[in-house]
Short mmCIF file of C-alpha atoms in Angstrom, two decimals:
data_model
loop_
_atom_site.label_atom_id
_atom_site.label_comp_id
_atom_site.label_asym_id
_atom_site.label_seq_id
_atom_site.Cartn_x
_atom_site.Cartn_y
_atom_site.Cartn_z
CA UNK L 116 -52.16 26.00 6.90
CA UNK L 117 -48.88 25.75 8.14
CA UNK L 118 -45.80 23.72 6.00
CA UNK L 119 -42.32 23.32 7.28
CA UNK L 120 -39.57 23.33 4.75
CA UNK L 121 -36.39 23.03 5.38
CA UNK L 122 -33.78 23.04 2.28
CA UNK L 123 -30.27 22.51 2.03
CA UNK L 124 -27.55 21.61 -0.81
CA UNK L 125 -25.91 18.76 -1.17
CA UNK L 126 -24.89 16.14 -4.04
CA UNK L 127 -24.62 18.73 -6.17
CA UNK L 128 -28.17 19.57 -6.25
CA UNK L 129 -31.27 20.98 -3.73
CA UNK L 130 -32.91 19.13 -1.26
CA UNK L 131 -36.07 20.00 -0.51
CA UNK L 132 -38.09 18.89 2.78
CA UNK L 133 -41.01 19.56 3.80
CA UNK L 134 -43.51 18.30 6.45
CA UNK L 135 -47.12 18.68 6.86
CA UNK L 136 -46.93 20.34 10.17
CA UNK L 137 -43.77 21.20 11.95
CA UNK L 138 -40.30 21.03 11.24
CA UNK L 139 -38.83 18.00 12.47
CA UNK L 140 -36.58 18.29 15.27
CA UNK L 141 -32.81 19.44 14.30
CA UNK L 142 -31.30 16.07 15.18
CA UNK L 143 -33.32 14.44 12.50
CA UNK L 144 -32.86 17.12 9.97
CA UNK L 145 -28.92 16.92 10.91
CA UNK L 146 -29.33 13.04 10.57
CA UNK L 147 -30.91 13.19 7.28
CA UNK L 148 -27.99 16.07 5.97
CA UNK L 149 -25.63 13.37 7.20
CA UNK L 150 -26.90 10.44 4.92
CA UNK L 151 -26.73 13.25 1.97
CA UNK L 152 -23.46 13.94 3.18
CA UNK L 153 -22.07 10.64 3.42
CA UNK L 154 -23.53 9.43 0.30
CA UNK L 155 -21.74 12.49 -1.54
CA UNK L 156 -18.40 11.74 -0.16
CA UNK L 157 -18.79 8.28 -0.88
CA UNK L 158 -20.22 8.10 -4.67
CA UNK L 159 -18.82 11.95 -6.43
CA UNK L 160 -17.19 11.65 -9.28
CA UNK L 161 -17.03 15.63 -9.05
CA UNK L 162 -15.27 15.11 -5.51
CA UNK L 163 -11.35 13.96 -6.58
CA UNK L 164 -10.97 12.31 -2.99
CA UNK L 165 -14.33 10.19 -2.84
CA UNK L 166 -14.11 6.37 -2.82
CA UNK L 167 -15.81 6.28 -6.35
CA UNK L 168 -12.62 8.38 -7.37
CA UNK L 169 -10.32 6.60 -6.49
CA UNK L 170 -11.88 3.46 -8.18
CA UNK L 171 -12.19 5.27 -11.35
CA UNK L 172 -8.34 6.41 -11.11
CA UNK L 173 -7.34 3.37 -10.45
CA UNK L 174 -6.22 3.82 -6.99
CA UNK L 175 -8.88 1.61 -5.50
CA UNK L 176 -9.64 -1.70 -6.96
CA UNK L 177 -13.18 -2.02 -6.64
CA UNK L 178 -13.05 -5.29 -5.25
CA UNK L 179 -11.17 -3.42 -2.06
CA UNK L 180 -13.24 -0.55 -2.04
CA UNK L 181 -15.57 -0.38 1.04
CA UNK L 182 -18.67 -2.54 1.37
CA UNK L 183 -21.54 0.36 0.46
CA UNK L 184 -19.51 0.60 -2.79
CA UNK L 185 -19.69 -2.70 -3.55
CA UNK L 186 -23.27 -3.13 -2.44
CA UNK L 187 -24.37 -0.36 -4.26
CA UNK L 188 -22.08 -1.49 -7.25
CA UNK L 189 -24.01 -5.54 -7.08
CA UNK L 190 -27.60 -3.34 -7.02
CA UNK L 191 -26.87 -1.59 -9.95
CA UNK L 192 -25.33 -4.73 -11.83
CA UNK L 193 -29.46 -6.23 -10.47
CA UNK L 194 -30.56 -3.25 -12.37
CA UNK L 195 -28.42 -3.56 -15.41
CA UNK L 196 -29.72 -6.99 -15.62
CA UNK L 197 -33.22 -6.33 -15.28
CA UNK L 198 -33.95 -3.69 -17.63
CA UNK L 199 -32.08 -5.40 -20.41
CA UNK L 200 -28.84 -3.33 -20.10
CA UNK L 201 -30.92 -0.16 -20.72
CA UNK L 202 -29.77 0.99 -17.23
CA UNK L 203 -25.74 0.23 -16.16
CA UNK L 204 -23.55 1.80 -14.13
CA UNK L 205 -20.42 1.60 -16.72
CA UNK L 206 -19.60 4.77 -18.88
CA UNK L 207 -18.48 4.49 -22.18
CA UNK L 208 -15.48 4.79 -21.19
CA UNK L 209 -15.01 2.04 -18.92
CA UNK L 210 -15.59 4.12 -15.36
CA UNK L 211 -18.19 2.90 -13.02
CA UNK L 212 -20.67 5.60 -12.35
CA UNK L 213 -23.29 5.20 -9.98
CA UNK L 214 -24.46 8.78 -9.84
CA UNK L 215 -27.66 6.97 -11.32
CA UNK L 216 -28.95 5.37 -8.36
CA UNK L 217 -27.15 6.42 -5.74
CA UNK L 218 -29.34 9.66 -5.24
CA UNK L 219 -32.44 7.81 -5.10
CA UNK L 220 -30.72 5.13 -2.66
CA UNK L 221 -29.82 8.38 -0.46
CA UNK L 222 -33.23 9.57 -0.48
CA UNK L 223 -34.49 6.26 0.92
CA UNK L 224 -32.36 6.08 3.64
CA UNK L 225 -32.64 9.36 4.98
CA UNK L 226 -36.76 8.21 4.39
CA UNK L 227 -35.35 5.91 6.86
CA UNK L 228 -34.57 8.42 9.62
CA UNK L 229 -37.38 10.13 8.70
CA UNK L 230 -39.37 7.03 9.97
CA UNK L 231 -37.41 5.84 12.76
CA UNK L 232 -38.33 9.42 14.09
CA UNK L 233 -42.11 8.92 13.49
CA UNK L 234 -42.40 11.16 11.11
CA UNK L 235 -45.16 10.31 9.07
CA UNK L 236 -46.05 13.42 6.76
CA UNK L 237 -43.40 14.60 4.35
CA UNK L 238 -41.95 15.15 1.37
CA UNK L 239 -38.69 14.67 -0.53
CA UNK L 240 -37.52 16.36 -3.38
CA UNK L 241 -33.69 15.90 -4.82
CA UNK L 242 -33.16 17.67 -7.86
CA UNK L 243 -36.20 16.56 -9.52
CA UNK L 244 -36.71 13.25 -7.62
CA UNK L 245 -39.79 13.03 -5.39
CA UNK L 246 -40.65 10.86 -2.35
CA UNK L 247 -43.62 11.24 -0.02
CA UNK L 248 -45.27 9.93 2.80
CA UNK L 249 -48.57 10.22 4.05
CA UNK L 250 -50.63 13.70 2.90
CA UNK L 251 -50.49 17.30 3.10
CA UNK L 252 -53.31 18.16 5.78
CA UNK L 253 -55.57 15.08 4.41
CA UNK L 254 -54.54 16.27 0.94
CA UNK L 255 -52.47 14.03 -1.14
CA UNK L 256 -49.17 15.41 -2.19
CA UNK L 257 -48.81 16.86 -5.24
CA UNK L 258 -45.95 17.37 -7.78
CA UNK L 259 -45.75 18.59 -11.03
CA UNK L 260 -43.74 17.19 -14.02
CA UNK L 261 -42.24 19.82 -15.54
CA UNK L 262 -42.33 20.37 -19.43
CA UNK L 263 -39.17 20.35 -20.88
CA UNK L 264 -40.43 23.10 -23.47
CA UNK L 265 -41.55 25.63 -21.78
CA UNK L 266 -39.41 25.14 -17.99
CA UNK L 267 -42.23 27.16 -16.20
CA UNK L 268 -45.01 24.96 -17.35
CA UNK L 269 -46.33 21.89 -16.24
CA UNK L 270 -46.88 18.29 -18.02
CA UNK L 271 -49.63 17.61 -15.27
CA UNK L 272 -49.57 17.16 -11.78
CA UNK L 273 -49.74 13.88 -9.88
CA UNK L 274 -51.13 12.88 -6.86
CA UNK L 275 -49.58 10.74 -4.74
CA UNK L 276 -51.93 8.06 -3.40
CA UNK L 277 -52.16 4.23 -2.53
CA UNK L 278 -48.21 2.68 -3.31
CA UNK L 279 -47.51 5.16 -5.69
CA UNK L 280 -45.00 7.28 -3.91
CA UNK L 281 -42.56 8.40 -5.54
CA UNK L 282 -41.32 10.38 -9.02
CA UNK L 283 -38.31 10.47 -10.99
CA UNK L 284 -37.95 12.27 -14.59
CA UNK L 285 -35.02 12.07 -16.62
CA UNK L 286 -34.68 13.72 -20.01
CA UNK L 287 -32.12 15.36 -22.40
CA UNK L 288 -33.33 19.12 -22.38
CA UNK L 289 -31.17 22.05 -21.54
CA UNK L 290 -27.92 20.88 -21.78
CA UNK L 291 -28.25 17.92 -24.79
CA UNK L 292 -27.60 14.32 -24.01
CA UNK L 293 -26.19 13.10 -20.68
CA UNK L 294 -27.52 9.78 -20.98
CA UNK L 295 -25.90 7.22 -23.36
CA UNK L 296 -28.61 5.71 -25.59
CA UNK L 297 -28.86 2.37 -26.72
CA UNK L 298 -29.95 1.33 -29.82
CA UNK L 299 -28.51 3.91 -32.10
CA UNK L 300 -29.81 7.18 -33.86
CA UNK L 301 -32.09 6.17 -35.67
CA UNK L 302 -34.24 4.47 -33.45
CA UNK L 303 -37.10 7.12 -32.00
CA UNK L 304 -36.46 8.83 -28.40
CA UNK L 305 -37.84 10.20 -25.72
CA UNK L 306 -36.87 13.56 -24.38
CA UNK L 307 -38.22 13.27 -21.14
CA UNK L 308 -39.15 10.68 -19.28
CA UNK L 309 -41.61 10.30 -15.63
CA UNK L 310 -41.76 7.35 -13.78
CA UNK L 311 -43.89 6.82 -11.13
CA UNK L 312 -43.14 3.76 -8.48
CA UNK L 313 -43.60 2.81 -5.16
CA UNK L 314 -40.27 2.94 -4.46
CA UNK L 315 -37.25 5.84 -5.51
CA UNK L 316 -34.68 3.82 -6.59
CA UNK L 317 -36.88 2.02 -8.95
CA UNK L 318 -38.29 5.31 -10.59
CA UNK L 319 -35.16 6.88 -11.23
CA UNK L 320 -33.42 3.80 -12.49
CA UNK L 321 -36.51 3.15 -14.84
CA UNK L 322 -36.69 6.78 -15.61
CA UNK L 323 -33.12 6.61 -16.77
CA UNK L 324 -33.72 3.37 -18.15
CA UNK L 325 -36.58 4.24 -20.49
CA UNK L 326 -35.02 7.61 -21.59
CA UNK L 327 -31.92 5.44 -22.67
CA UNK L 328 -33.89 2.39 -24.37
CA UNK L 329 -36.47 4.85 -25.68
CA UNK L 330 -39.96 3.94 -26.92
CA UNK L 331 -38.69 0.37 -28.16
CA UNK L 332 -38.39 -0.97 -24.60
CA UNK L 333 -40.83 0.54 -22.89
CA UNK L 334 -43.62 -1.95 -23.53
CA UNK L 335 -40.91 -4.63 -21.89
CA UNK L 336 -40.61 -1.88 -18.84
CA UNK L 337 -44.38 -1.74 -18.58
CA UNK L 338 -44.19 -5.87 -18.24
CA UNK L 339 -41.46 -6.21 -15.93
CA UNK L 340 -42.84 -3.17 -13.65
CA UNK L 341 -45.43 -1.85 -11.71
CA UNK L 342 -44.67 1.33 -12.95
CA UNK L 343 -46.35 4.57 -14.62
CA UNK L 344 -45.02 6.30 -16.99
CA UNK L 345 -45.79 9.75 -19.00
CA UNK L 346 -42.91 10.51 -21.49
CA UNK L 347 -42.51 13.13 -24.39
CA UNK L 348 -41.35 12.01 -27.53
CA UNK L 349 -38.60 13.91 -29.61
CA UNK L 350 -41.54 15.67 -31.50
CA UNK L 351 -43.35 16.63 -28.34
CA UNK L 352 -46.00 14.38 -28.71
CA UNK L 353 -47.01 12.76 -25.08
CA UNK L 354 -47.97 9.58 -24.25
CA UNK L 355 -48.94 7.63 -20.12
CA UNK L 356 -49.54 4.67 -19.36
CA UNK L 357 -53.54 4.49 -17.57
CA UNK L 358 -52.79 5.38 -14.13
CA UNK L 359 -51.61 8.57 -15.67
CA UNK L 360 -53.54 9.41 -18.78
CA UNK L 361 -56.11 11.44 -16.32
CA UNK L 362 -53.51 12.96 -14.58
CA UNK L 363 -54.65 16.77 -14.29
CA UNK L 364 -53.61 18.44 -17.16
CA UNK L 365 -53.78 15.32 -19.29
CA UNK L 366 -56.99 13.76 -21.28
CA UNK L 367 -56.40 10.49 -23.64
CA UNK L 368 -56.13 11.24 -27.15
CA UNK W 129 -44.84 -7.44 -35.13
CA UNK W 130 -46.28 -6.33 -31.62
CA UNK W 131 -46.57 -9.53 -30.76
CA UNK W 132 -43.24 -10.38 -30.93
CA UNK W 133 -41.85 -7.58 -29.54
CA UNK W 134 -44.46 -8.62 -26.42
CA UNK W 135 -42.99 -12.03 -26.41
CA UNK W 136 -39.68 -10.64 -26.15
CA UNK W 137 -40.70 -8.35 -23.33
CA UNK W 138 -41.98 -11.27 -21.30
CA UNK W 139 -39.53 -13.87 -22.03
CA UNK W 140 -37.01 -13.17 -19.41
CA UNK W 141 -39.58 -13.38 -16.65
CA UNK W 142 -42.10 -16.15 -18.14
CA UNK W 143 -40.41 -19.11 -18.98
CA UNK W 144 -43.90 -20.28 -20.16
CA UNK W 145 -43.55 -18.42 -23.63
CA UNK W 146 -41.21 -21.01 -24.44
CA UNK W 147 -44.29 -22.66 -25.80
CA UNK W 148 -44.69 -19.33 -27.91
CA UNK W 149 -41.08 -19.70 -28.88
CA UNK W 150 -41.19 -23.32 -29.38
CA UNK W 151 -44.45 -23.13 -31.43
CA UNK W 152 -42.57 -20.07 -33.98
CA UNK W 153 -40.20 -23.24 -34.86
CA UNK W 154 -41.42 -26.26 -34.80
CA UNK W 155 -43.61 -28.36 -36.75
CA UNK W 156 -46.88 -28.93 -37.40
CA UNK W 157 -49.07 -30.10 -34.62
CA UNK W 158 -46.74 -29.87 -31.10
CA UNK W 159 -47.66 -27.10 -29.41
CA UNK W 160 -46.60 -28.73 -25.74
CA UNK W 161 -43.02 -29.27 -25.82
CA UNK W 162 -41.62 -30.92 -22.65
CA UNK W 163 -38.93 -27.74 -22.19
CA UNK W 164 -41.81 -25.95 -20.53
CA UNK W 165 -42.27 -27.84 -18.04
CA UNK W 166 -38.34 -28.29 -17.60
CA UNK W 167 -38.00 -24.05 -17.42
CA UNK W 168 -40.73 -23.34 -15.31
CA UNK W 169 -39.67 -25.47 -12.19
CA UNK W 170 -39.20 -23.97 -9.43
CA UNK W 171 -42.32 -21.75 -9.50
CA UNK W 172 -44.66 -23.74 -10.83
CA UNK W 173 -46.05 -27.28 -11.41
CA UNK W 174 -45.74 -28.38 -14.94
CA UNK W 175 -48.71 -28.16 -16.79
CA UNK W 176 -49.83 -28.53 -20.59
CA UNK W 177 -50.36 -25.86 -22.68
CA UNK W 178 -54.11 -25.99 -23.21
CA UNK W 179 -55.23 -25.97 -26.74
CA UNK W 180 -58.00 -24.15 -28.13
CA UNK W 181 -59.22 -25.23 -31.81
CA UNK W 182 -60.82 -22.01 -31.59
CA UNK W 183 -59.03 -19.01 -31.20
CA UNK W 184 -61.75 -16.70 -30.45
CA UNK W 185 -63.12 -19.00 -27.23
CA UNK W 186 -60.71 -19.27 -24.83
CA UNK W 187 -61.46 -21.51 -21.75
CA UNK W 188 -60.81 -19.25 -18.38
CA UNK W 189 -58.01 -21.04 -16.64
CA UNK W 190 -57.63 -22.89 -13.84
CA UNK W 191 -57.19 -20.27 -11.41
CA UNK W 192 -54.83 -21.19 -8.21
CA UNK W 193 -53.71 -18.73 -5.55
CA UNK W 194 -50.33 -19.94 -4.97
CA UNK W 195 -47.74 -20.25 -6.58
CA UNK W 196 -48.39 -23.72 -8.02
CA UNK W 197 -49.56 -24.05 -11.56
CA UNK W 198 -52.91 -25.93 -12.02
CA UNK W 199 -52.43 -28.06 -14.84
CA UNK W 200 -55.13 -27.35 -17.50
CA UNK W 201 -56.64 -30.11 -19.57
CA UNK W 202 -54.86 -30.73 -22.58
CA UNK W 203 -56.62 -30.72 -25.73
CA UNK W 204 -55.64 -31.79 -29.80
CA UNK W 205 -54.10 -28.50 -32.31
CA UNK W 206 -56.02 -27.73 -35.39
CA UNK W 207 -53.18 -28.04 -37.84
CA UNK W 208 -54.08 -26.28 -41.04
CA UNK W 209 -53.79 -26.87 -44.75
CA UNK W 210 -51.54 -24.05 -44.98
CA UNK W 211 -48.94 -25.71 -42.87
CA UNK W 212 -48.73 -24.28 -39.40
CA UNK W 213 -50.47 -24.21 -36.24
CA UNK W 214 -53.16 -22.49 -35.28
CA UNK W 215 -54.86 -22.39 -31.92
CA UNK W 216 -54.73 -20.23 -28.46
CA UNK W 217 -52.31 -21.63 -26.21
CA UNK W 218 -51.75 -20.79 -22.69
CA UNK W 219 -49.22 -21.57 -20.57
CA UNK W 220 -48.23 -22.84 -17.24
CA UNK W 221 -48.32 -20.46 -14.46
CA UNK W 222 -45.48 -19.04 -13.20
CA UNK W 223 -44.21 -16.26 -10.13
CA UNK W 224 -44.37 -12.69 -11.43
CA UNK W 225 -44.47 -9.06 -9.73
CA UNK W 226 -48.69 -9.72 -10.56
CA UNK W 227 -48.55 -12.75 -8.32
CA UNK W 228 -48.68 -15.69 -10.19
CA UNK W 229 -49.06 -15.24 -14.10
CA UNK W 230 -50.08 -17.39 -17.09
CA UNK W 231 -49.44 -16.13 -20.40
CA UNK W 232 -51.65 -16.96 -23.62
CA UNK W 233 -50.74 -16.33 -27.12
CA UNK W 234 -53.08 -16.88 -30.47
CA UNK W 235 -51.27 -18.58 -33.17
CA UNK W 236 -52.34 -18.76 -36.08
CA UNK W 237 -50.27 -20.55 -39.90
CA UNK W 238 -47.18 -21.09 -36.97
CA UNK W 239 -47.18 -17.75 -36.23
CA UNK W 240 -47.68 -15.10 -33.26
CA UNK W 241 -50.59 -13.15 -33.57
CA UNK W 242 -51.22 -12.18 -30.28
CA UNK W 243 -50.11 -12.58 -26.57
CA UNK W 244 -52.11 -11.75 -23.82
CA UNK W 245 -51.19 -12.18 -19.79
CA UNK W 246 -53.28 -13.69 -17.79
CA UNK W 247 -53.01 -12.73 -13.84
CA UNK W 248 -54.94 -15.47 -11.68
CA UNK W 249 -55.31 -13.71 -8.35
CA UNK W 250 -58.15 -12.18 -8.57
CA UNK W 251 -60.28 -12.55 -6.04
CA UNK W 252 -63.13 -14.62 -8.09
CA UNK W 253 -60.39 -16.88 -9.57
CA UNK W 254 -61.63 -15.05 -12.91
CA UNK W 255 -58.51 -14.47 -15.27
CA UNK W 256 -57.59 -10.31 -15.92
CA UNK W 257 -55.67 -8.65 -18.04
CA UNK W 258 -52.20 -6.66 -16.82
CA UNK W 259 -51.46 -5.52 -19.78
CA UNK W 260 -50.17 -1.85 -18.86
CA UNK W 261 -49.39 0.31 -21.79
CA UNK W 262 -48.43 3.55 -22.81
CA UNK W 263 -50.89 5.76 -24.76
CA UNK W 264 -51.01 8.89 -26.40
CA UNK W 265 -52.69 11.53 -24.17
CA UNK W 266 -53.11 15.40 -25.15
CA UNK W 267 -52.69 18.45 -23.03
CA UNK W 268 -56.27 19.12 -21.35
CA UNK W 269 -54.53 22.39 -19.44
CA UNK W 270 -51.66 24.95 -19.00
CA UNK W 271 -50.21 24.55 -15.89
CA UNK W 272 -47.96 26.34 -14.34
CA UNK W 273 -46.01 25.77 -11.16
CA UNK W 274 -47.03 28.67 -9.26
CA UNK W 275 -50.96 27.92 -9.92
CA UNK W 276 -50.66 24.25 -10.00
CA UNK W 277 -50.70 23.79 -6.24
CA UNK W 278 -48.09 21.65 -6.38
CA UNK W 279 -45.70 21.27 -3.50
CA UNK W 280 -43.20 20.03 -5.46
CA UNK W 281 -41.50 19.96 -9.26
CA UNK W 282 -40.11 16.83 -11.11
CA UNK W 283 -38.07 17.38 -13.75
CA UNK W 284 -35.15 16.26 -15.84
CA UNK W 285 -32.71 15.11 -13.32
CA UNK W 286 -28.82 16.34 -14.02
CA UNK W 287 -29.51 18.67 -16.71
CA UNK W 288 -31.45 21.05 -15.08
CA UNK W 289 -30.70 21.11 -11.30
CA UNK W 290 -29.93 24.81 -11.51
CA UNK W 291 -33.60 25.50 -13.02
CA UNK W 292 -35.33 22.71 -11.09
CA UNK W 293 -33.66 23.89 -7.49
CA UNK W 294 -34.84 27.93 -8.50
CA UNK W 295 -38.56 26.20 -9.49
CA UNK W 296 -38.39 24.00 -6.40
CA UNK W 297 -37.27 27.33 -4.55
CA UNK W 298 -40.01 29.36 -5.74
CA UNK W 299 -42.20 27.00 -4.28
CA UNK W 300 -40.48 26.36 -1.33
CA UNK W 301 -40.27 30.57 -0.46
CA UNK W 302 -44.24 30.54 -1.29
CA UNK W 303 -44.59 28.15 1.56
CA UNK W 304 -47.16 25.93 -0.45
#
């Protein structure tokens, strides 16, 4: 059975493509390292001389900053709204990060070229994030959510059929926090968080989200959504929503 | 205490739970306050909460395809001797991800006991539940990447690129 991967690193992270069959051709895989590229230069906060930079400096009002900035400032203000505030773009500190949708907004438009070159069998993974189209020789693709325990083990594995079609997990292990909670200490958390959507940008910005509201708003997720979810709680304890409770690996309790 | 946390959930995107709101407030016996009707324009056709002396035997809804509320028959509140209302109460229909959606909640003394969405579309006009929720589940397996025939690894984004990329790697070198 033959799989064509090609990987390269961008964004900070790996990208991951593969295709059912063949490679696509290297002016689509140099289109779709472009859009990573692009992206990068545009959004960094790691990169000193990206547009995001010098908004957060001060050297750039955002108002002036180019219009992909802006539009991709107004989406995640739609998001902020949506999810209660349990997703925004601001740090604590004032600076406007959008490092938490702009990945997923790169992976759909390089699922964009992807498309506009007819490719109809693939999938993309971006540092945990997972978008696919179509199967895996008739098969549909699979991923694995990874337990944040035991980093070689899996939660479960999910197939991605029908809508669903793409996977985002956020969670706090490794390293310790990176996402700014609401609510407070005392409130119970998640420590990792999967959510699986039709679309990218709304599983990672509902995986982020629901690892920042914790258990308290996900009910309110589940209503304004069509989302699945599998999450670990702070004593390991699992819990999915029904399109995911027979994921393999997983039985209801 | 579920319940009101559900009502919460909702509110932004149903307007109709203003009756649910409304009812929480008010007095003893009206359960259709006019503001519904007012915050559900635009997506819907004002309608009056229907009103079920019985909580336990709800009538199924008017069903309607579109957008457009189908205004249900209205019908008298039990008030009770201890004071509040008590009833099942459904709302008008309004525009949600579902298609359109009509929320009903059981009240009983003035308070919330329970709210349930309704989704009309399906295809025998019968009312469903959407309620989607999140459930415990327990491990039925160990899994591990490299036996999982996976093609891919979703983890904790940020945190653990360095792990994720090696995991993703692995997989990647395998050529599964």
């Amino acid at each position: 059975m033959t799989v064509g991967v090609h990987v390269f690193d961008t964004m900070g992270t790996t990208v991951s493509l593969r295709f059912a069959d063949e490679v696509a051709a290297a002016s689509v895989l140099d289109g779709i390292e472009a859009v990573f590229r692009e992206f990068d230069h545009r959004f960094s906060l790691y990169r000193a001389d990206s547009e995001l930079s010098r908004v957060a400096r001060g050297d750039l009002s955002l108002t002036r900053a180019g219009a992909a900035v802006r539009s991709a400032y107004a989406d995640a203000l739609d998001w902020a709204r949506s999810t209660g505030g349990a997703f925004t773009p601001h740090r604590p500190d004032g600076v406007v990060d959008l490092s938490g949708i702009v990945k997923a907004q790169a992976m759909d438009a390089a699922a964009r070229v992807l498309e506009n070159a007819g490719e109809a069998h693939w999938m993309l993974g971006v540092g945990g994030d997972i978008l696919t189209r179509g199967t895996f020789h008739g098969q549909p693709w699979a991923a694995g959510v990874v337990d944040p325990d035991d980093r070689g083990a899996l939660i479960c594995t999910i197939g991605f059929t029908g809508t669903r079609r793409a996977l985002a997990t956020s969670g706090t292990a490794e390293r310790g926090e990176h996402i700014w909670r609401t609510g407070g200490l005392a409130q119970p958390h998640y420590r990792q968080v999967s959510v699986w959507a039709g679309d990218i940008v709304t599983a990672d910005v509902l995986a982020t989200a629901l690892l920042a509201g914790g258990p308290g708003r996900c009910q309110e997720m589940l209503d304004r959504f069509d989302i699945d979810v599998v999450a670990i709680d702070d004593d390991g304890s699992i819990t999915a929503t029904p399109g995911l409770q027979r994921a393999r690996g997983l039985m209801p309790a | 205490m579920r319940a009101r946390a559900l009502v919460l959930g909702i509110l932004s995107s149903t307007a109709v739970l203003a009756v649910g709101w409304q009812l929480g407030t008010q007095g003893e016996t009206q359960p259709a306050p006019d503001a519904v009707a007012a915050s559900t324009a635009g997506t819907s056709t004002p309608g009056t909460p229907t009103v079920t002396p019985d909580a336990t035997s709800t009538p199924a809804p008017s069903a309607s395809a579109s957008a457009a509320a189908t205004a249900a028959p209205a019908a008298t509140p039990t008030p009770t001797v201890a004071g509040g209302v008590s009833g099942t109460f459904t709302g008008t229909s309004v525009q949600t991800r579902f298609g359109p959606v009509q929320v009903q909640i059981t009240v009983a003394d003035g308070t919330i006991t329970d709210v349930t969405a309704l989704q009309l579309t399906d295809k025998d006009q019968r009312s469903v539940s959407i309620s989607n929720r999140a459930a415990p589940v327990l491990r039925q397996e160990v899994l591990t990447a490299q036996s999982a025939n996976v093609q891919g690894v979703s983890g904790a984004t940020y945190t653990s690129d360095g792990y994720l990329s090696s995991l993703q790697s692995a997989l990647d070198q395998a050529g599964l």
